[in-house]
mmCIF file of C-alpha atoms and ligand atoms in Angstrom:
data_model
loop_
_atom_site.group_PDB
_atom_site.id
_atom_site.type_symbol
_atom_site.label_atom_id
_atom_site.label_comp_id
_atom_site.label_asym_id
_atom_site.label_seq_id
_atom_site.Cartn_x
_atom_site.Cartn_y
_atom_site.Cartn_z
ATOM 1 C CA UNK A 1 -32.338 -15.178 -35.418
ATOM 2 C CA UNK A 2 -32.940 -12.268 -37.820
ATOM 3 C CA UNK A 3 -33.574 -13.622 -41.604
ATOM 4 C CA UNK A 4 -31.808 -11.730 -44.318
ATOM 5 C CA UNK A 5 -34.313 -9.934 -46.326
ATOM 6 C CA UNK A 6 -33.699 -8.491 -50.058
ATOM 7 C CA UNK A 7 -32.592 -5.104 -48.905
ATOM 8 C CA UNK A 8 -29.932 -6.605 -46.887
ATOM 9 C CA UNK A 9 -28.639 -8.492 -50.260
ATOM 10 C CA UNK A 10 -28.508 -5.820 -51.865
ATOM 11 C CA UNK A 11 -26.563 -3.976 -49.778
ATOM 12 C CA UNK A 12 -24.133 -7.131 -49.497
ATOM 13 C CA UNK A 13 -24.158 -7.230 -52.982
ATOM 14 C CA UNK A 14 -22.791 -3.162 -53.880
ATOM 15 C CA UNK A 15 -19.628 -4.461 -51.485
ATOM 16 C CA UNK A 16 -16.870 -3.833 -53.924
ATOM 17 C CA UNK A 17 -14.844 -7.191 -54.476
ATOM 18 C CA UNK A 18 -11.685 -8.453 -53.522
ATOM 19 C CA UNK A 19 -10.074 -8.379 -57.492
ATOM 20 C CA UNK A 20 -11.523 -4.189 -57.709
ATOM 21 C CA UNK A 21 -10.457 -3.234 -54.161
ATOM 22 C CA UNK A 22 -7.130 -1.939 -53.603
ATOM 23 C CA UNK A 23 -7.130 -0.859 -49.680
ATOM 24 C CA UNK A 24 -7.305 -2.936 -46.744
ATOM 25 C CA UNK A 25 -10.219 -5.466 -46.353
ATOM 26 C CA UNK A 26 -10.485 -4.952 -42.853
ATOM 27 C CA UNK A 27 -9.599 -1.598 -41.025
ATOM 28 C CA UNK A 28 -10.165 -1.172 -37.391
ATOM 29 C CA UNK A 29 -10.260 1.950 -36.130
ATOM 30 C CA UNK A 30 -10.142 3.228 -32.717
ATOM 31 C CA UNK A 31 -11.927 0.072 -31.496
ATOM 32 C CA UNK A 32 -13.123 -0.244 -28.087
ATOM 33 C CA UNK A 33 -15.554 -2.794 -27.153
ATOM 34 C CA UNK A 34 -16.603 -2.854 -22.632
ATOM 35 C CA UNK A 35 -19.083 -5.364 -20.907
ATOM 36 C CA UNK A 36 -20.806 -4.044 -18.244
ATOM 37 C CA UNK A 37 -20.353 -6.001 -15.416
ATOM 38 C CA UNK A 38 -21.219 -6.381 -11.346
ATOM 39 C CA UNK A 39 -17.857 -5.924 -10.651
ATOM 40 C CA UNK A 40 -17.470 -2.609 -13.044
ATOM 41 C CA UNK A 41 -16.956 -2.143 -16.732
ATOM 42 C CA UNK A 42 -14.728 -4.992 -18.095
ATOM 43 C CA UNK A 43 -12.317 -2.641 -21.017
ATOM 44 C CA UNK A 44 -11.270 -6.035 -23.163
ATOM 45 C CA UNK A 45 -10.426 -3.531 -26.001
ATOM 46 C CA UNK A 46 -9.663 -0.155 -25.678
ATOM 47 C CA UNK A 47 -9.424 2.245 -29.154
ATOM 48 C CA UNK A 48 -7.360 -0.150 -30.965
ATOM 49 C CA UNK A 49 -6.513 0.634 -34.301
ATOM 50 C CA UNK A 50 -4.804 -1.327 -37.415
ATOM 51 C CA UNK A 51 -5.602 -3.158 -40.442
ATOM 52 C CA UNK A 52 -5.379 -6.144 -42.662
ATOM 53 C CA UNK A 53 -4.199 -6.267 -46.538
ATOM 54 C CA UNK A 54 -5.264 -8.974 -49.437
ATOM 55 C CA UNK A 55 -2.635 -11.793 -49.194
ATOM 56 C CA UNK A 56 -1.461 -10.931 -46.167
ATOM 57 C CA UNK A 57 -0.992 -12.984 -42.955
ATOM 58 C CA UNK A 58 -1.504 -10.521 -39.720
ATOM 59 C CA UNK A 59 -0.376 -12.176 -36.437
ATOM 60 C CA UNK A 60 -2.463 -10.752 -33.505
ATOM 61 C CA UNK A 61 -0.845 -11.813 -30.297
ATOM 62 C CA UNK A 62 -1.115 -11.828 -26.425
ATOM 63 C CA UNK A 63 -1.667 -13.768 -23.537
ATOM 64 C CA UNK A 64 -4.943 -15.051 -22.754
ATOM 65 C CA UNK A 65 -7.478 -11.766 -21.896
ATOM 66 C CA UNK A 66 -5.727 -9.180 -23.996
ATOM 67 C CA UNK A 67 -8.716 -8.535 -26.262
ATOM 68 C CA UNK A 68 -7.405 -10.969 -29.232
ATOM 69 C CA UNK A 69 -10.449 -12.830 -29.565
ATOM 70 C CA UNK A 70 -13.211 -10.293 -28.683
ATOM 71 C CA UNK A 71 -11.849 -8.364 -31.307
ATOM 72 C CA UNK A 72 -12.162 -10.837 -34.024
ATOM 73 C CA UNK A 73 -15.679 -11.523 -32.348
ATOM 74 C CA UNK A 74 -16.327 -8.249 -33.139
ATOM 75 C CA UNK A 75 -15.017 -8.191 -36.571
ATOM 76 C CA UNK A 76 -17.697 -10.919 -37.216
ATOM 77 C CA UNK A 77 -20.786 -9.394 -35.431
ATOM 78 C CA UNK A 78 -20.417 -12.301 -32.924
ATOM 79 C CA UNK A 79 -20.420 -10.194 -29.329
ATOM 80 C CA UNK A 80 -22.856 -10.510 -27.291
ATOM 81 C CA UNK A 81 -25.219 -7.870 -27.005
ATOM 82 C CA UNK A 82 -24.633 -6.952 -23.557
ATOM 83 C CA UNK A 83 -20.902 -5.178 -25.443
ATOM 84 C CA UNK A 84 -20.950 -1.333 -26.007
ATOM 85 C CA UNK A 85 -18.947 -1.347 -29.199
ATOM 86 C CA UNK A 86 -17.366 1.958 -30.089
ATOM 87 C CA UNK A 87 -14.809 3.023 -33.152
ATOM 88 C CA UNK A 88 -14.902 1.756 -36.939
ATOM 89 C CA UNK A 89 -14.517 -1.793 -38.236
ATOM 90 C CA UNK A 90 -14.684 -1.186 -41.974
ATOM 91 C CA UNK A 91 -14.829 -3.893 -44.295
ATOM 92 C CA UNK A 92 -13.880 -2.890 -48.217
ATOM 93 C CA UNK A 93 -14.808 0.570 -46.663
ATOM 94 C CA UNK A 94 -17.977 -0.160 -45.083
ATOM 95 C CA UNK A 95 -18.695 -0.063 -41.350
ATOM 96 C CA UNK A 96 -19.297 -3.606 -40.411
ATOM 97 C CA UNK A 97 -20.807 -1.987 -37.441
ATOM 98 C CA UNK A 98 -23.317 0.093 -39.087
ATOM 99 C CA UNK A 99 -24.792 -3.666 -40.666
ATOM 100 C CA UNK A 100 -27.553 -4.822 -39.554
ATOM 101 C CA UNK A 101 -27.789 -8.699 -38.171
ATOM 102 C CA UNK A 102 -29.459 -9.900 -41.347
ATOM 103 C CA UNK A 103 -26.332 -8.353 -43.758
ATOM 104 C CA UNK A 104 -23.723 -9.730 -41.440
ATOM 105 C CA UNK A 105 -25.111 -12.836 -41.836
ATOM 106 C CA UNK A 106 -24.953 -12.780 -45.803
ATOM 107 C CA UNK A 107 -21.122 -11.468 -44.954
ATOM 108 C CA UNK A 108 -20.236 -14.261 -41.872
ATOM 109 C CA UNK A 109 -18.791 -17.608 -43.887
ATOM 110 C CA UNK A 110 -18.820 -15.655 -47.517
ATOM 111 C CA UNK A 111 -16.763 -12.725 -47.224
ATOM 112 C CA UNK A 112 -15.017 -13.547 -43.657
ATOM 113 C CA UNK A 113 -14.856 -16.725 -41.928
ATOM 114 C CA UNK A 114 -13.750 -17.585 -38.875
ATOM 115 C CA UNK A 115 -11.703 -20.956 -37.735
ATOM 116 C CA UNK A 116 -12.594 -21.877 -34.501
ATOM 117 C CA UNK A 117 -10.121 -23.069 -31.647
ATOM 118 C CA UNK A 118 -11.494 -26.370 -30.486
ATOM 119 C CA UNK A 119 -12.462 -28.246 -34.069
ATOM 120 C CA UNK A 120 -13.845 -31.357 -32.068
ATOM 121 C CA UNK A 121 -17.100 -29.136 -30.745
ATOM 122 C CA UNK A 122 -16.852 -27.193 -33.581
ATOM 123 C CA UNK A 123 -18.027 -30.503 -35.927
ATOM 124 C CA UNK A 124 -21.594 -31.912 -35.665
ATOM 125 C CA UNK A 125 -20.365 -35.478 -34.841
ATOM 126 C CA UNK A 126 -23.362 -37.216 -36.255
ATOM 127 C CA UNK A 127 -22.962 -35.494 -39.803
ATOM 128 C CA UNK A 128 -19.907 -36.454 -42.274
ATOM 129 C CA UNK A 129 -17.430 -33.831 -42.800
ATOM 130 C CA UNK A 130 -18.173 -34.025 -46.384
ATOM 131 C CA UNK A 131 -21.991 -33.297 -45.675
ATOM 132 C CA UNK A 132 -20.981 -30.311 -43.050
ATOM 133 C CA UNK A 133 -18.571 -28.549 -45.876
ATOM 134 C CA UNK A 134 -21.197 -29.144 -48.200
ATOM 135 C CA UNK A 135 -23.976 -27.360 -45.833
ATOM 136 C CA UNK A 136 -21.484 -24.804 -45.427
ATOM 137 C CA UNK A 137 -21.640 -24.452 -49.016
ATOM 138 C CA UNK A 138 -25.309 -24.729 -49.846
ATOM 139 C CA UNK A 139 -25.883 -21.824 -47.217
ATOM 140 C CA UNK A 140 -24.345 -19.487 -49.935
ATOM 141 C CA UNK A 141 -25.581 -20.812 -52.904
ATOM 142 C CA UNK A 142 -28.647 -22.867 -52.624
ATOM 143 C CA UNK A 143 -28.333 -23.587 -56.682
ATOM 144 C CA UNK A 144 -25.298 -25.775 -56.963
ATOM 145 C CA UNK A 145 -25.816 -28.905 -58.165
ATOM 146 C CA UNK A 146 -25.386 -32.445 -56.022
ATOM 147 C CA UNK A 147 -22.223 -33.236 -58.079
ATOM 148 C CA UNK A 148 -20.472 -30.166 -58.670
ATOM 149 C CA UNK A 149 -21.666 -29.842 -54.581
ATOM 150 C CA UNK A 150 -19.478 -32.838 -54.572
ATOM 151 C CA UNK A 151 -16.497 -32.027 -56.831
ATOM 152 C CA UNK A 152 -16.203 -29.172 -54.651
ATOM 153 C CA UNK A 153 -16.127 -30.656 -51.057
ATOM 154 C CA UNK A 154 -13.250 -33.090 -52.212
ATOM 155 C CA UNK A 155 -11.711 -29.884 -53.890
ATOM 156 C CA UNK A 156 -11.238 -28.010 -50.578
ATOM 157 C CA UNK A 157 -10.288 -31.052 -48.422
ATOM 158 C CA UNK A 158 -7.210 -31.819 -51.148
ATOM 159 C CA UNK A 159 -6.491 -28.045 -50.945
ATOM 160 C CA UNK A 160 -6.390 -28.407 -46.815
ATOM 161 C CA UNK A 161 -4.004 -31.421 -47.741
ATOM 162 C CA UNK A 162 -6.451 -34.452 -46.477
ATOM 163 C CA UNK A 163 -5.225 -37.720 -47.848
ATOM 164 C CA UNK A 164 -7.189 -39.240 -50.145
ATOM 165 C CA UNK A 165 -10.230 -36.597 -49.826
ATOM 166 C CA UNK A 166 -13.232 -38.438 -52.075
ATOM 167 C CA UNK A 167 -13.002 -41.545 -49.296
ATOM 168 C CA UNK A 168 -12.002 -39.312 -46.076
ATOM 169 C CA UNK A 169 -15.712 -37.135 -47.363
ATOM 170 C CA UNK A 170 -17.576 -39.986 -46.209
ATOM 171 C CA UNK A 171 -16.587 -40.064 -42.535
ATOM 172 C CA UNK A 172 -17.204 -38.867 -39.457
ATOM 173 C CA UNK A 173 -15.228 -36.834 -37.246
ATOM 174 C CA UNK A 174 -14.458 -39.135 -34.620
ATOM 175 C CA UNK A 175 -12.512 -41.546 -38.028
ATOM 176 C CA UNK A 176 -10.150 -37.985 -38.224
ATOM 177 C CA UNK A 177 -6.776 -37.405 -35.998
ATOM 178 C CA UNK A 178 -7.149 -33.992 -34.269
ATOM 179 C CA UNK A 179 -5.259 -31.785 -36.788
ATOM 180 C CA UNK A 180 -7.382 -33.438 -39.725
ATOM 181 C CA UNK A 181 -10.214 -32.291 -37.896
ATOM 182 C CA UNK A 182 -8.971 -28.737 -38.073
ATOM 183 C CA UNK A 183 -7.572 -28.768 -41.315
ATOM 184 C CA UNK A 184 -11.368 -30.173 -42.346
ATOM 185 C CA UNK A 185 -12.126 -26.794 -40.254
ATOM 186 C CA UNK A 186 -10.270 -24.603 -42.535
ATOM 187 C CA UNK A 187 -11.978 -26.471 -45.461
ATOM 188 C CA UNK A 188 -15.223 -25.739 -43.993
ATOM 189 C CA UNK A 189 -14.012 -21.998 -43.547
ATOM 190 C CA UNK A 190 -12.825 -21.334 -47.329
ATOM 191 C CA UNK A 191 -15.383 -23.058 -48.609
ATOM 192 C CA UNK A 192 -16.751 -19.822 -50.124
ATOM 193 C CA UNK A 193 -13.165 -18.626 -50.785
ATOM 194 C CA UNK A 194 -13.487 -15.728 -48.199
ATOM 195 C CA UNK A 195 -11.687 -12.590 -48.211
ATOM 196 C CA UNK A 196 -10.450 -12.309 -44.788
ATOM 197 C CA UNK A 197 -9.880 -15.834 -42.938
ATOM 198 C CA UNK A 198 -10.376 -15.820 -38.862
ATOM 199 C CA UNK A 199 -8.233 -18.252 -37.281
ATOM 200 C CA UNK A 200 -8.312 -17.979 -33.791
ATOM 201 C CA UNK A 201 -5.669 -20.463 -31.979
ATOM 202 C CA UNK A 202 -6.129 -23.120 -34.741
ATOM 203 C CA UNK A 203 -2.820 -24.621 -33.119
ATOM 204 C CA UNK A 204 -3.790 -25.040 -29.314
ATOM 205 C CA UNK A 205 -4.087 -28.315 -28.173
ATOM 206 C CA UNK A 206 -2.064 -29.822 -31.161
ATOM 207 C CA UNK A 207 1.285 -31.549 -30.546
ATOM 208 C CA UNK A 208 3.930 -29.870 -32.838
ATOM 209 C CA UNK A 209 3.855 -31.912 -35.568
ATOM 210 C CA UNK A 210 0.733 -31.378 -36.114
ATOM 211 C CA UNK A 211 0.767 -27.603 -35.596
ATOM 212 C CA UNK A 212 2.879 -27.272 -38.380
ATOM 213 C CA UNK A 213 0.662 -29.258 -40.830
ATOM 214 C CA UNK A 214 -2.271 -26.753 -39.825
ATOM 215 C CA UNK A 215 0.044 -23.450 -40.286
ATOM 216 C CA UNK A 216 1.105 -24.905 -43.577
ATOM 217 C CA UNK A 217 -2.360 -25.333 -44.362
ATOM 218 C CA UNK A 218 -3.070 -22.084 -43.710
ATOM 219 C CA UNK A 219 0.061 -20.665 -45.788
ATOM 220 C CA UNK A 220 -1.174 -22.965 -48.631
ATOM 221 C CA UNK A 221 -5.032 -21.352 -48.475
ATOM 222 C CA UNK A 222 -3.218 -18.221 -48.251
ATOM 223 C CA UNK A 223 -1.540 -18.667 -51.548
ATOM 224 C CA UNK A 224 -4.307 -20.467 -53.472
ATOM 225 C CA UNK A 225 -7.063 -18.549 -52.326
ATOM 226 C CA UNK A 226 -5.621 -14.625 -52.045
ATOM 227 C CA UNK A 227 -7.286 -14.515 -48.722
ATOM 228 C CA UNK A 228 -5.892 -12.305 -45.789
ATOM 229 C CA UNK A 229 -6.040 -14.571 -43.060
ATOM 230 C CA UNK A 230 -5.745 -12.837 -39.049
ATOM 231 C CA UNK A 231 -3.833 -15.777 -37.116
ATOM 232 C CA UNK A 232 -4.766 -15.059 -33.300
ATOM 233 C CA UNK A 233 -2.457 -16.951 -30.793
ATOM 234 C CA UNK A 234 -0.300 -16.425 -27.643
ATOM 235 C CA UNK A 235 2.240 -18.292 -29.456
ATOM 236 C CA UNK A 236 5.385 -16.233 -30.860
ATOM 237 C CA UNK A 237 6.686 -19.174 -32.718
ATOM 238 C CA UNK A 238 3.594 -20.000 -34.285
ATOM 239 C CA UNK A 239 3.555 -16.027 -35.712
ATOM 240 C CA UNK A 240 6.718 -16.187 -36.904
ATOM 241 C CA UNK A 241 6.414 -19.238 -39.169
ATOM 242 C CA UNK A 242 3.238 -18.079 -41.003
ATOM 243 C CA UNK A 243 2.715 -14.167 -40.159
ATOM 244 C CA UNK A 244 4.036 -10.973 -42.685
ATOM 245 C CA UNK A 245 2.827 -9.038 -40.146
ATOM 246 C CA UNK A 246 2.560 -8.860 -36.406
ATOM 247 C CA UNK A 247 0.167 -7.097 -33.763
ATOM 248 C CA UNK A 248 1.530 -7.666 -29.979
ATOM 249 C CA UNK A 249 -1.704 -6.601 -27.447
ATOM 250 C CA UNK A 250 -1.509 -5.904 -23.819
ATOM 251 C CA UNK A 251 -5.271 -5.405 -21.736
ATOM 252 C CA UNK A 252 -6.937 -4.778 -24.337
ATOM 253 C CA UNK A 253 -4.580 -2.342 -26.673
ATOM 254 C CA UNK A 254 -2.113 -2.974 -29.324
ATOM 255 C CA UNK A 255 1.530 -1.977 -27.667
ATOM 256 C CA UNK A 256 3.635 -2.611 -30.963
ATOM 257 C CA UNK A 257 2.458 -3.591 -34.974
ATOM 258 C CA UNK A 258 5.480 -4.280 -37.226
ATOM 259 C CA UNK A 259 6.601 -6.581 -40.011
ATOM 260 C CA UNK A 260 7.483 -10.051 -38.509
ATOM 261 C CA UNK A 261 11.409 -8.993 -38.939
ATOM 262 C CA UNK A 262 11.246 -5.586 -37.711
ATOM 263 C CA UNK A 263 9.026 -6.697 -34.399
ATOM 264 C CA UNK A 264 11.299 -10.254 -34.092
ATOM 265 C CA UNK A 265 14.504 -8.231 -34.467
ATOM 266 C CA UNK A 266 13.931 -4.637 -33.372
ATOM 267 C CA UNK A 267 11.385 -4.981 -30.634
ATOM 268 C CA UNK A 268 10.804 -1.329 -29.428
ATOM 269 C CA UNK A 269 8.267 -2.516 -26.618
ATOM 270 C CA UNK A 270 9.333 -3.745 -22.938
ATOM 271 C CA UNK A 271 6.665 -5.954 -23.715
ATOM 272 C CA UNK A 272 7.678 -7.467 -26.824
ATOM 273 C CA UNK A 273 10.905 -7.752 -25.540
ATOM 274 C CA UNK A 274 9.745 -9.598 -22.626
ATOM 275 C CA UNK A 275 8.260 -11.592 -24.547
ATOM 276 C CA UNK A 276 10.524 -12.749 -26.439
ATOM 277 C CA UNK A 277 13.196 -13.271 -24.245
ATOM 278 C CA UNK A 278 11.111 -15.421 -22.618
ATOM 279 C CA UNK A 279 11.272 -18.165 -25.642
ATOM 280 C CA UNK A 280 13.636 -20.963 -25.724
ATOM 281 C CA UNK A 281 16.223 -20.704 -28.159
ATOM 282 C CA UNK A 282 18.856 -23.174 -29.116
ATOM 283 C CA UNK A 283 21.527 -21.302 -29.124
ATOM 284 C CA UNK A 284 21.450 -20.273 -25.465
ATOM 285 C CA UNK A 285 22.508 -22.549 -22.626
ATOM 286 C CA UNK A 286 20.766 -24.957 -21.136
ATOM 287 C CA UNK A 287 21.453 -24.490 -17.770
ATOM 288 C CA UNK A 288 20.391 -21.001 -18.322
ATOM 289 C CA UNK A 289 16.597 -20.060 -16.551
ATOM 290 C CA UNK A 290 14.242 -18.705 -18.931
ATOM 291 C CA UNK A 291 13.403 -14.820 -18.777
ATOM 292 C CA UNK A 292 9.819 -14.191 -17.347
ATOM 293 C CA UNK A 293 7.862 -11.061 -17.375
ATOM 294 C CA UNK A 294 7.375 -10.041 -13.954
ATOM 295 C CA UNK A 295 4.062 -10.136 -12.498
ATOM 296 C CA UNK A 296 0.679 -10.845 -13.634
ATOM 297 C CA UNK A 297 -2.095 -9.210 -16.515
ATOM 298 C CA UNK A 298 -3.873 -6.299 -15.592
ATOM 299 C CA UNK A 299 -7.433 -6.751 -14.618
ATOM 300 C CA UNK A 300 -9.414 -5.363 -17.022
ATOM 301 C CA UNK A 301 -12.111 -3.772 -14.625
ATOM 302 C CA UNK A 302 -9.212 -1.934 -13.003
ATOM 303 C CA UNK A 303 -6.869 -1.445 -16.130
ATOM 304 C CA UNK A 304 -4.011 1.029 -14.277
ATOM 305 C CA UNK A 305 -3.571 4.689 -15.590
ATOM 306 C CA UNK A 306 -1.161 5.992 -18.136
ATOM 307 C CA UNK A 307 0.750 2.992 -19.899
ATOM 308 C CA UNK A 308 -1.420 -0.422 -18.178
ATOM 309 C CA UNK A 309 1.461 -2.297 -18.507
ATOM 310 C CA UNK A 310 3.909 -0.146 -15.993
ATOM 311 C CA UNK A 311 3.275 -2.046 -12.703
ATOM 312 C CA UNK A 312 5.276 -4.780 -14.714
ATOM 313 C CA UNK A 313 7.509 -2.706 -17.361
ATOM 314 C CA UNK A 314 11.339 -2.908 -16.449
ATOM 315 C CA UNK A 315 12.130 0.686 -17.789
ATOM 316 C CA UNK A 316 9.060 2.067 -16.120
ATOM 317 C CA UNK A 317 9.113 5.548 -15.310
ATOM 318 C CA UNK A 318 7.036 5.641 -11.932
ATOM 319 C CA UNK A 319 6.157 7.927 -10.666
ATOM 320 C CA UNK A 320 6.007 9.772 -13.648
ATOM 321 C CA UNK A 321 4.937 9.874 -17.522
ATOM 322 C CA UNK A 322 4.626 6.001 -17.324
ATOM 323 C CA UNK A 323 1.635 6.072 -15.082
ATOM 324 C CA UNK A 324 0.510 9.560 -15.806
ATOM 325 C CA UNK A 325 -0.130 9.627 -19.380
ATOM 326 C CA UNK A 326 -1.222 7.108 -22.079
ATOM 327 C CA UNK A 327 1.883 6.395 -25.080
ATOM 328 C CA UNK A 328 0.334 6.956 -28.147
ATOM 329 C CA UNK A 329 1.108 4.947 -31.248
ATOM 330 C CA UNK A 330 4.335 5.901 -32.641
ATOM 331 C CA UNK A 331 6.167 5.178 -35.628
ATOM 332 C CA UNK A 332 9.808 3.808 -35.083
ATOM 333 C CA UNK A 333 10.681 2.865 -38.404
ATOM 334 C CA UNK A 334 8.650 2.464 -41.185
ATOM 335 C CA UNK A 335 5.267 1.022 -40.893
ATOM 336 C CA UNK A 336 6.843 -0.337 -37.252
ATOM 337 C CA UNK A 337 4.825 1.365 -34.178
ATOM 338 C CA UNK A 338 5.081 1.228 -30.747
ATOM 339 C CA UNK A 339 3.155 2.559 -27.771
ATOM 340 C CA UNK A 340 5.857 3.252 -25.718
ATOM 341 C CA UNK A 341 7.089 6.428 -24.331
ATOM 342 C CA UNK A 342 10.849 5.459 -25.089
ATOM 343 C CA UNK A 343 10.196 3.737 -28.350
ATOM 344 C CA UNK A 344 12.811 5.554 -29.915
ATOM 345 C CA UNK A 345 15.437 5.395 -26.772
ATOM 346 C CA UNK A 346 14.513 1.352 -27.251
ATOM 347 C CA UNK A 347 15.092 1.398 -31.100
ATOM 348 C CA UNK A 348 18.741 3.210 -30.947
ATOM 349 C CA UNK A 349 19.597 0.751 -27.879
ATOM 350 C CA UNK A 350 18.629 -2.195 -30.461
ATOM 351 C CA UNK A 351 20.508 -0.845 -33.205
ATOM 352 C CA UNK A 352 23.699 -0.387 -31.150
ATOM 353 C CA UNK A 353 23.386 -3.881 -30.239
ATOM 354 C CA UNK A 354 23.019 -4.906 -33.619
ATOM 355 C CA UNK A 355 26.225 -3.120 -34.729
ATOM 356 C CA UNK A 356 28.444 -4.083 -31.762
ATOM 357 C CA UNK A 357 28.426 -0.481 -30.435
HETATM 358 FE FE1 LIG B 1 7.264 0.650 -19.961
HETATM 359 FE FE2 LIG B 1 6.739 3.243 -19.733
HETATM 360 FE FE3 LIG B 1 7.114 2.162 -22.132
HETATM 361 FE FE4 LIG B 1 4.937 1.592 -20.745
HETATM 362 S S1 LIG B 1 5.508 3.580 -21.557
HETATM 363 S S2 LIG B 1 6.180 0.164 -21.837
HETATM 364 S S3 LIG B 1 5.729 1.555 -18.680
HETATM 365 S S4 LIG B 1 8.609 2.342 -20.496
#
């Protein structure tokens, strides 16, 4: 593994920080990352393109292969390096891609952290927690002191909300219930109060319960810390409860980016829409069958021309512009996009629904 040398702090060090920077921490722009493959080029993100302000929650979601997690892979310098990364991934307006390993490495854990999905592999289960939050710690700043070291583990595990933190420091991660274990992950995370917080389906695998203590946890880090925190998951709910914002993704591109009102209540994507109608709600009857989106993903070797998700779109146009040309990004309402060719046909069908017309 490449060492960080001087040079590379220094150039860590001229990143403006998060109190003096007004923009977006992270921008992505025009993002496309491919893995070369025996069976053909695999596109799992193709020119993608949005951003992520301070104190913001963005939900990024999709079912399982629509580029979600390689592109928070790639946020972190994390792909393998088999990927041919193309586009802009700035970071307080520098190019996380121009870094090299040894300044990413200064970055990864200080500036942007990542939670990982499965928390039991993600803890060394012969270490305490305490000792693995402190390490996380000490990586940053080798000069802190044993007890402030200390003062600070129990800090962030009373901030996650672990009862009684100075005792629950001392054990091991087998002596934790599965969502302590993550929420001990998200102390690990913000343990050098990051910027921009990675959480990449923190909730899978948890019963609901206990999904709801880790989203809270992550709203509470949120407000304490003033970190923008990217919340991957397939799971609309979960985005709705915690999210300002929302990114839907289909193979590999972003189809619609919205507030969490405007995309929950004016959908202007077949895909959203699907999506949505495919949730259970309470007010609709039981006996009714759930809505499901015809079909299956695209396969990202073969990724089909124009709009790639027309072999399963409803309103598809076919032959025609649907499968002829890509939609382009366009705004519906204000800071609400869609790539849809009928975006705005969708939005005026909403609204007339909305207002009984
Ligand atoms: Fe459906 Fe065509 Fe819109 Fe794609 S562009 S979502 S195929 S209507």
């Amino acid at each position: 593994m490449a060492r960080s040398t001087t040079k590379d702090r220094l150039a860590v060090e001229i990143l403006p920080e998060r109190a003096s920077w007004n923009g977006p921490l992270i921008e992505v722009r025009g993002l496309s990352v491919r893995f070369p493959t025996e069976d053909g080029e695999v596109k799992a993100v193709d020119d993608l393109t949005f951003e992520v302000r301070p104190n913001e929650v963005l939900g990024i979601v999709g079912e399982s292969g629509s580029g979600k997690s390689v592109t928070s892979l790639a946020i972190l310098g994390l792909l393998p390096k088999t990927a041919e990364i193309s586009g802009e991934i700035l970071f307080c307006g520098r190019n996380l891609l121009d870094m090299t390993e040894g300044q990413l490495q200064l970055l990864r854990g200080r500036r942007i952290a990542m939670v990982f999905q499965d928390s039991l592999a993600a803890l060394n289960p012969v270490y305490t927690v305490g000792d693995q939050i402190a390490e996380a710690i000490k990586v940053h700043d080798d000069e802190i002191d044993k007890d402030s070291l200390r003062e600070r583990v129990i800090e962030l595990l009373n901030i996650v909300g672990i009862p009684n933190p100075a005792a629950r420091a001392d054990q091991y991660p087998h002596e934790y219930s599965g969502g302590m274990r993550q929420r001990a992950m998200i102390a690990m995370s913000i343990a050098n109060d990051p910027d921009v917080l990675i959480a990449d389906e923190p909730t899978t695998a948890l019963d609901v319960t206990i999904q709801a203590q880790v989203l809270d946890t992550l709203e509470r880090v949120e407000s304490k810390t003033s970190s923008a925190v990217i919340l991957i998951t397939h799971d609309l709910g979960v985005v709705a409860g915690v999210a300002q914002r929302v990114m839907v993704m289909y193979a590999g591109r972003s189809a619609e980016i919205g507030t969490v009102n405007d995309v929950f209540y004016e959908p202007c994507h077949p895909y959203t829409q699907g999506l949505l109608a495919s949730l259970p709600r309470i007010d609709r009857r039981t006996s009714e069958r759930l809505h499901r989106i015809a079909g299956q993903p695209p396969s990202l070797v073969h990724v089909p021309p124009g709009c790639p998700f027309h072999p399963r779109c409803p309103m598809a146009e076919v032959p025609g512009v649907c499968n002829e040309e890509r939609p382009a990004m366009l705004e519906v309402a204000s800071n609400h996009w869609s790539a849809c060719h009928f975006a705005e046909r969708l939005m005026s069908e909403v609204k007339d629904r909305q207002y009984g017309q």
